[in-house]
mmCIF file of C-alpha atoms in Angstrom:
data_model
loop_
_atom_site.group_PDB
_atom_site.id
_atom_site.type_symbol
_atom_site.label_atom_id
_atom_site.label_comp_id
_atom_site.label_asym_id
_atom_site.label_seq_id
_atom_site.Cartn_x
_atom_site.Cartn_y
_atom_site.Cartn_z
ATOM 1 C CA MET A 1 104.050 59.209 133.087
ATOM 2 C CA ASN A 2 104.929 55.545 131.185
ATOM 3 C CA LEU A 3 108.696 55.432 132.369
ATOM 4 C CA SER A 4 107.565 57.348 136.252
ATOM 5 C CA PHE A 5 105.291 54.075 137.169
ATOM 6 C CA LYS A 6 108.216 51.197 134.696
ATOM 7 C CA ASN A 7 111.102 53.238 137.761
ATOM 8 C CA LEU A 8 108.595 52.747 140.591
ATOM 9 C CA LYS A 9 107.249 49.928 140.050
ATOM 10 C CA LEU A 10 111.932 48.254 139.234
ATOM 11 C CA ILE A 11 112.639 50.290 143.675
ATOM 12 C CA THR A 12 108.987 49.551 144.106
ATOM 13 C CA CYS A 13 109.713 45.526 143.742
ATOM 14 C CA GLY A 14 114.328 45.989 144.944
ATOM 15 C CA THR A 15 112.371 47.239 148.404
ATOM 16 C CA TYR A 16 109.987 44.241 149.078
ATOM 17 C CA ALA A 17 113.182 42.070 147.924
ATOM 18 C CA VAL A 18 115.907 43.684 150.340
ATOM 19 C CA ILE A 19 113.428 43.376 152.859
ATOM 20 C CA LEU A 20 112.833 40.194 152.861
ATOM 21 C CA VAL A 21 115.940 39.016 152.116
ATOM 22 C CA ALA A 22 116.912 41.211 155.191
ATOM 23 C CA GLY A 23 113.820 39.290 157.502
ATOM 24 C CA PHE A 24 115.064 35.922 155.569
ATOM 25 C CA THR A 25 118.654 36.757 157.731
ATOM 26 C CA SER A 26 117.549 37.850 161.225
ATOM 27 C CA CYS A 27 115.166 34.895 161.759
ATOM 28 C CA GLY A 28 116.619 31.401 163.490
ATOM 29 C CA LYS A 29 118.444 31.262 167.050
ATOM 30 C CA LYS A 30 120.441 34.169 167.794
ATOM 31 C CA ASP A 31 124.321 32.191 168.724
ATOM 32 C CA SER A 32 125.823 36.337 171.417
ATOM 33 C CA ASN A 33 129.297 33.883 169.811
ATOM 34 C CA SER A 34 128.255 34.239 166.406
ATOM 35 C CA PRO A 35 129.511 37.754 164.205
ATOM 36 C CA GLY A 36 126.253 37.326 162.131
ATOM 37 C CA PHE A 37 125.296 37.318 158.517
ATOM 38 C CA GLU A 38 128.673 36.877 157.183
ATOM 39 C CA TYR A 39 129.464 38.203 153.197
ATOM 40 C CA MET A 40 132.205 36.623 151.376
ATOM 41 C CA PRO A 41 134.370 36.155 154.816
ATOM 42 C CA ASP A 42 137.441 34.638 153.316
ATOM 43 C CA MET A 43 138.143 37.536 152.097
ATOM 44 C CA TYR A 44 139.061 39.364 154.792
ATOM 45 C CA ARG A 45 138.998 36.233 157.860
ATOM 46 C CA SER A 46 140.752 33.242 156.113
ATOM 47 C CA PRO A 47 141.589 30.188 157.744
ATOM 48 C CA SER A 48 144.393 28.855 159.833
ATOM 49 C CA LEU A 49 146.381 25.815 160.962
ATOM 50 C CA GLU A 50 146.896 25.055 163.844
ATOM 51 C CA TYR A 51 151.021 24.330 164.172
ATOM 52 C CA TYR A 52 150.729 21.317 166.376
ATOM 53 C CA GLY A 53 147.117 19.822 164.781
ATOM 54 C CA THR A 54 147.235 17.099 162.254
ATOM 55 C CA HIS A 55 145.794 17.039 158.710
ATOM 56 C CA ILE A 56 144.826 15.560 156.162
ATOM 57 C CA ILE A 57 145.505 15.858 152.937
ATOM 58 C CA ASN A 58 145.631 13.915 149.845
ATOM 59 C CA GLY A 59 143.927 11.005 152.623
ATOM 60 C CA ASP A 60 147.226 11.324 153.890
ATOM 61 C CA THR A 61 147.300 12.193 157.948
ATOM 62 C CA LEU A 62 150.325 15.101 158.154
ATOM 63 C CA ASN A 63 151.692 16.757 161.207
ATOM 64 C CA SER A 64 152.623 20.310 161.147
ATOM 65 C CA SER A 65 155.197 20.638 163.134
ATOM 66 C CA LYS A 66 157.300 19.036 160.660
ATOM 67 C CA LEU A 67 161.077 20.252 160.333
ATOM 68 C CA PRO A 68 161.858 22.363 156.994
ATOM 69 C CA VAL A 69 163.526 19.888 153.899
ATOM 70 C CA VAL A 70 166.669 19.966 153.718
ATOM 71 C CA GLY A 71 168.480 23.178 152.111
ATOM 72 C CA THR A 72 164.937 24.999 152.530
ATOM 73 C CA ILE A 73 166.095 28.405 152.183
ATOM 74 C CA ALA A 74 163.293 30.462 153.377
ATOM 75 C CA ARG A 75 161.419 33.500 151.136
ATOM 76 C CA GLY A 76 163.652 36.509 150.522
ATOM 77 C CA TYR A 77 166.517 35.359 152.591
ATOM 78 C CA LEU A 78 170.079 34.657 150.644
ATOM 79 C CA PRO A 79 172.581 32.050 152.096
ATOM 80 C CA TYR A 80 175.492 33.571 152.912
ATOM 81 C CA VAL A 81 177.814 30.326 152.883
ATOM 82 C CA TYR A 82 180.846 31.974 154.370
ATOM 83 C CA PRO A 83 182.080 30.744 157.788
ATOM 84 C CA ASN A 84 183.072 33.031 160.592
ATOM 85 C CA THR A 85 186.686 31.658 160.998
ATOM 86 C CA VAL A 86 189.482 33.092 159.978
ATOM 87 C CA GLN A 87 189.698 31.474 156.528
ATOM 88 C CA GLY A 88 186.587 32.097 156.456
ATOM 89 C CA TYR A 89 187.491 36.166 156.872
ATOM 90 C CA GLU A 90 189.624 35.559 153.249
ATOM 91 C CA THR A 91 188.225 34.196 152.198
ATOM 92 C CA ALA A 92 185.634 36.899 151.234
ATOM 93 C CA GLY A 93 188.584 39.567 150.593
ATOM 94 C CA LEU A 94 189.262 37.139 147.955
ATOM 95 C CA TYR A 95 186.300 36.487 146.268
ATOM 96 C CA LEU A 96 183.293 38.190 147.944
ATOM 97 C CA LYS A 97 181.997 41.341 144.737
ATOM 98 C CA ASN A 98 179.105 43.711 146.288
ATOM 99 C CA PRO A 99 176.491 41.555 144.287
ATOM 100 C CA ILE A 100 173.765 45.942 143.836
ATOM 101 C CA PRO A 101 175.040 47.659 140.515
ATOM 102 C CA TYR A 102 176.456 51.566 142.112
ATOM 103 C CA SER A 103 174.080 54.032 141.327
ATOM 104 C CA GLU A 104 174.864 57.350 143.798
ATOM 105 C CA ASN A 105 171.985 56.525 144.745
ATOM 106 C CA VAL A 106 172.535 54.151 145.950
ATOM 107 C CA GLU A 107 175.580 55.187 148.385
ATOM 108 C CA LYS A 108 172.890 58.397 150.347
ATOM 109 C CA GLU A 109 171.344 55.109 150.909
ATOM 110 C CA GLY A 110 175.098 53.709 152.538
ATOM 111 C CA GLU A 111 174.856 57.135 154.175
ATOM 112 C CA VAL A 112 171.399 57.406 155.894
ATOM 113 C CA LEU A 113 172.726 53.784 157.559
ATOM 114 C CA TYR A 114 175.474 54.900 159.375
ATOM 115 C CA GLY A 115 174.175 57.731 160.256
ATOM 116 C CA LYS A 116 171.562 54.907 162.281
ATOM 117 C CA PHE A 117 173.632 51.653 163.051
ATOM 118 C CA CYS A 118 177.838 53.560 162.569
ATOM 119 C CA VAL A 119 178.835 56.141 163.364
ATOM 120 C CA HIS A 120 178.196 55.924 167.192
ATOM 121 C CA CYS A 121 182.097 54.604 167.482
ATOM 122 C CA HIS A 122 183.121 54.830 164.215
ATOM 123 C CA GLY A 123 182.544 58.286 164.053
ATOM 124 C CA ALA A 124 181.076 61.198 161.287
ATOM 125 C CA THR A 125 184.688 60.425 159.117
ATOM 126 C CA GLY A 126 184.999 57.018 159.621
ATOM 127 C CA GLU A 127 188.247 58.222 161.222
ATOM 128 C CA GLY A 128 187.018 55.541 164.800
ATOM 129 C CA ASP A 129 186.313 58.881 166.629
ATOM 130 C CA GLY A 130 182.872 58.146 167.352
ATOM 131 C CA LYS A 131 181.496 59.296 170.937
ATOM 132 C CA VAL A 132 180.789 55.155 172.122
ATOM 133 C CA GLY A 133 183.900 54.279 170.257
ATOM 134 C CA ALA A 134 186.119 56.910 172.637
ATOM 135 C CA LYS A 135 184.886 54.393 175.497
ATOM 136 C CA LEU A 136 185.822 51.513 174.471
ATOM 137 C CA PRO A 137 189.304 49.674 175.221
ATOM 138 C CA GLY A 138 189.981 50.620 172.141
ATOM 139 C CA PRO A 139 188.735 52.664 169.303
ATOM 140 C CA PRO A 140 187.709 51.046 165.949
ATOM 141 C CA PRO A 141 190.872 51.390 163.087
ATOM 142 C CA ALA A 142 190.009 54.633 160.263
ATOM 143 C CA TYR A 143 188.744 54.298 157.722
ATOM 144 C CA SER A 144 191.005 56.543 156.181
ATOM 145 C CA THR A 145 194.751 54.479 157.141
ATOM 146 C CA ALA A 146 194.509 51.049 158.866
ATOM 147 C CA LEU A 147 191.225 50.199 156.900
ATOM 148 C CA LYS A 148 191.930 52.145 153.557
ATOM 149 C CA ASP A 149 192.522 48.506 151.972
ATOM 150 C CA LEU A 150 190.135 46.477 153.166
ATOM 151 C CA PRO A 151 187.925 44.770 150.445
ATOM 152 C CA GLU A 152 184.599 44.625 150.085
ATOM 153 C CA GLY A 153 184.074 41.226 151.170
ATOM 154 C CA LYS A 154 186.014 42.053 154.164
ATOM 155 C CA ILE A 155 183.889 44.023 154.869
ATOM 156 C CA PHE A 156 180.215 42.878 154.941
ATOM 157 C CA HIS A 157 182.140 39.359 156.566
ATOM 158 C CA SER A 158 183.178 42.801 159.421
ATOM 159 C CA ILE A 159 179.296 43.182 159.086
ATOM 160 C CA THR A 160 177.348 40.196 158.996
ATOM 161 C CA TYR A 161 179.034 38.436 161.946
ATOM 162 C CA GLY A 162 181.352 41.151 163.892
ATOM 163 C CA LYS A 163 184.385 42.271 163.813
ATOM 164 C CA ASN A 164 186.540 42.738 168.186
ATOM 165 C CA SER A 165 184.858 44.559 169.719
ATOM 166 C CA MET A 166 182.359 45.336 167.399
ATOM 167 C CA GLY A 167 179.036 43.092 166.868
ATOM 168 C CA SER A 168 176.842 41.436 164.949
ATOM 169 C CA HIS A 169 174.722 43.263 161.999
ATOM 170 C CA ALA A 170 172.867 40.670 160.703
ATOM 171 C CA SER A 171 169.952 40.841 162.769
ATOM 172 C CA GLN A 172 169.315 44.886 162.121
ATOM 173 C CA LEU A 173 170.525 45.197 158.695
ATOM 174 C CA THR A 174 169.353 42.970 155.321
ATOM 175 C CA GLN A 175 171.863 41.063 153.809
ATOM 176 C CA GLU A 176 171.031 44.350 150.208
ATOM 177 C CA GLU A 177 171.353 46.806 153.442
ATOM 178 C CA ARG A 178 174.818 45.431 154.192
ATOM 179 C CA TRP A 179 175.776 45.945 150.160
ATOM 180 C CA LYS A 180 174.269 49.464 150.274
ATOM 181 C CA LEU A 181 176.670 50.582 153.894
ATOM 182 C CA VAL A 182 180.033 48.678 152.261
ATOM 183 C CA TYR A 183 179.161 51.021 149.345
ATOM 184 C CA TYR A 184 179.844 53.900 152.161
ATOM 185 C CA VAL A 185 182.411 52.453 153.623
ATOM 186 C CA GLN A 186 184.184 52.678 150.571
ATOM 187 C CA LYS A 187 184.225 56.123 150.234
ATOM 188 C CA LEU A 188 185.350 56.795 153.835
ATOM 189 C CA GLN A 189 187.937 54.937 152.832
ATOM 190 C CA GLY A 190 189.326 57.002 150.129
ATOM 191 C CA PRO A 191 191.086 56.494 147.166
ATOM 192 C CA LYS A 192 192.867 52.683 147.556
ATOM 193 C CA THR A 193 197.246 52.023 148.263
ATOM 194 C CA ALA A 194 197.719 48.921 147.485
ATOM 195 C CA ALA A 195 196.792 46.381 144.745
ATOM 196 C CA THR A 196 196.183 44.079 146.970
ATOM 197 C CA ASP A 197 194.417 43.229 150.633
ATOM 198 C CA SER A 198 197.091 44.586 153.014
ATOM 199 C CA THR A 199 194.911 43.808 156.383
ATOM 200 C CA LYS A 200 195.680 39.513 154.507
ATOM 201 C CA THR A 201 196.973 37.686 157.247
ATOM 202 C CA ALA A 202 198.190 34.422 156.849
ATOM 203 C CA THR A 203 196.700 31.887 156.644
ATOM 204 C CA PRO A 204 197.187 29.046 159.866
ATOM 205 C CA ALA A 205 199.228 26.859 158.561
ATOM 206 C CA ASP A 206 198.327 22.722 157.862
ATOM 207 C CA THR A 207 200.050 20.830 161.058
ATOM 208 C CA THR A 208 197.968 17.434 160.261
ATOM 209 C CA LYS A 209 200.453 15.362 158.876
ATOM 210 C CA HIS A 210 200.213 12.073 156.007
#
């Protein structure tokens, strides 16, 4: 009997407390633009900084519309050091290697990407017989013949910057996705037939007089 009375007393006190809090929060002048009483608003409505505004940080007034510090690299972005030049293309072929360890799953992901971005021109087997490729002035070279010994660095460089009729895919594919695509292109190339890059072109000679 005493236990039931205690429970009833707790319930009654709790009810009065809820009514009291509700009464206090409902008092005052109503603002039609006010969201009302908010519990821990920063958990779901974080404050933002206006881009062209000024802010005081540690006593200093700073303009938020500043350029990043020289050398700043965006989060999740890896800089690509080889320029979009003939020399950059050749250098990438010599030194640029795939940083992603090979696995069948990675190659399979590359195959999926190939089906989305490459098959239209290069064809399902990489022979340059895609439906779009057939409408170009010249179809893409086949991976199993003309591009059979194209090294991984040049493949990645071509996907990044584009090559001849092929446009750049850097805005469509991340660096990781491009490297996965390289693995599948190498599968379409088949076994290598040359120890060195047979597609290498001569670097323009320096004609500057000393």
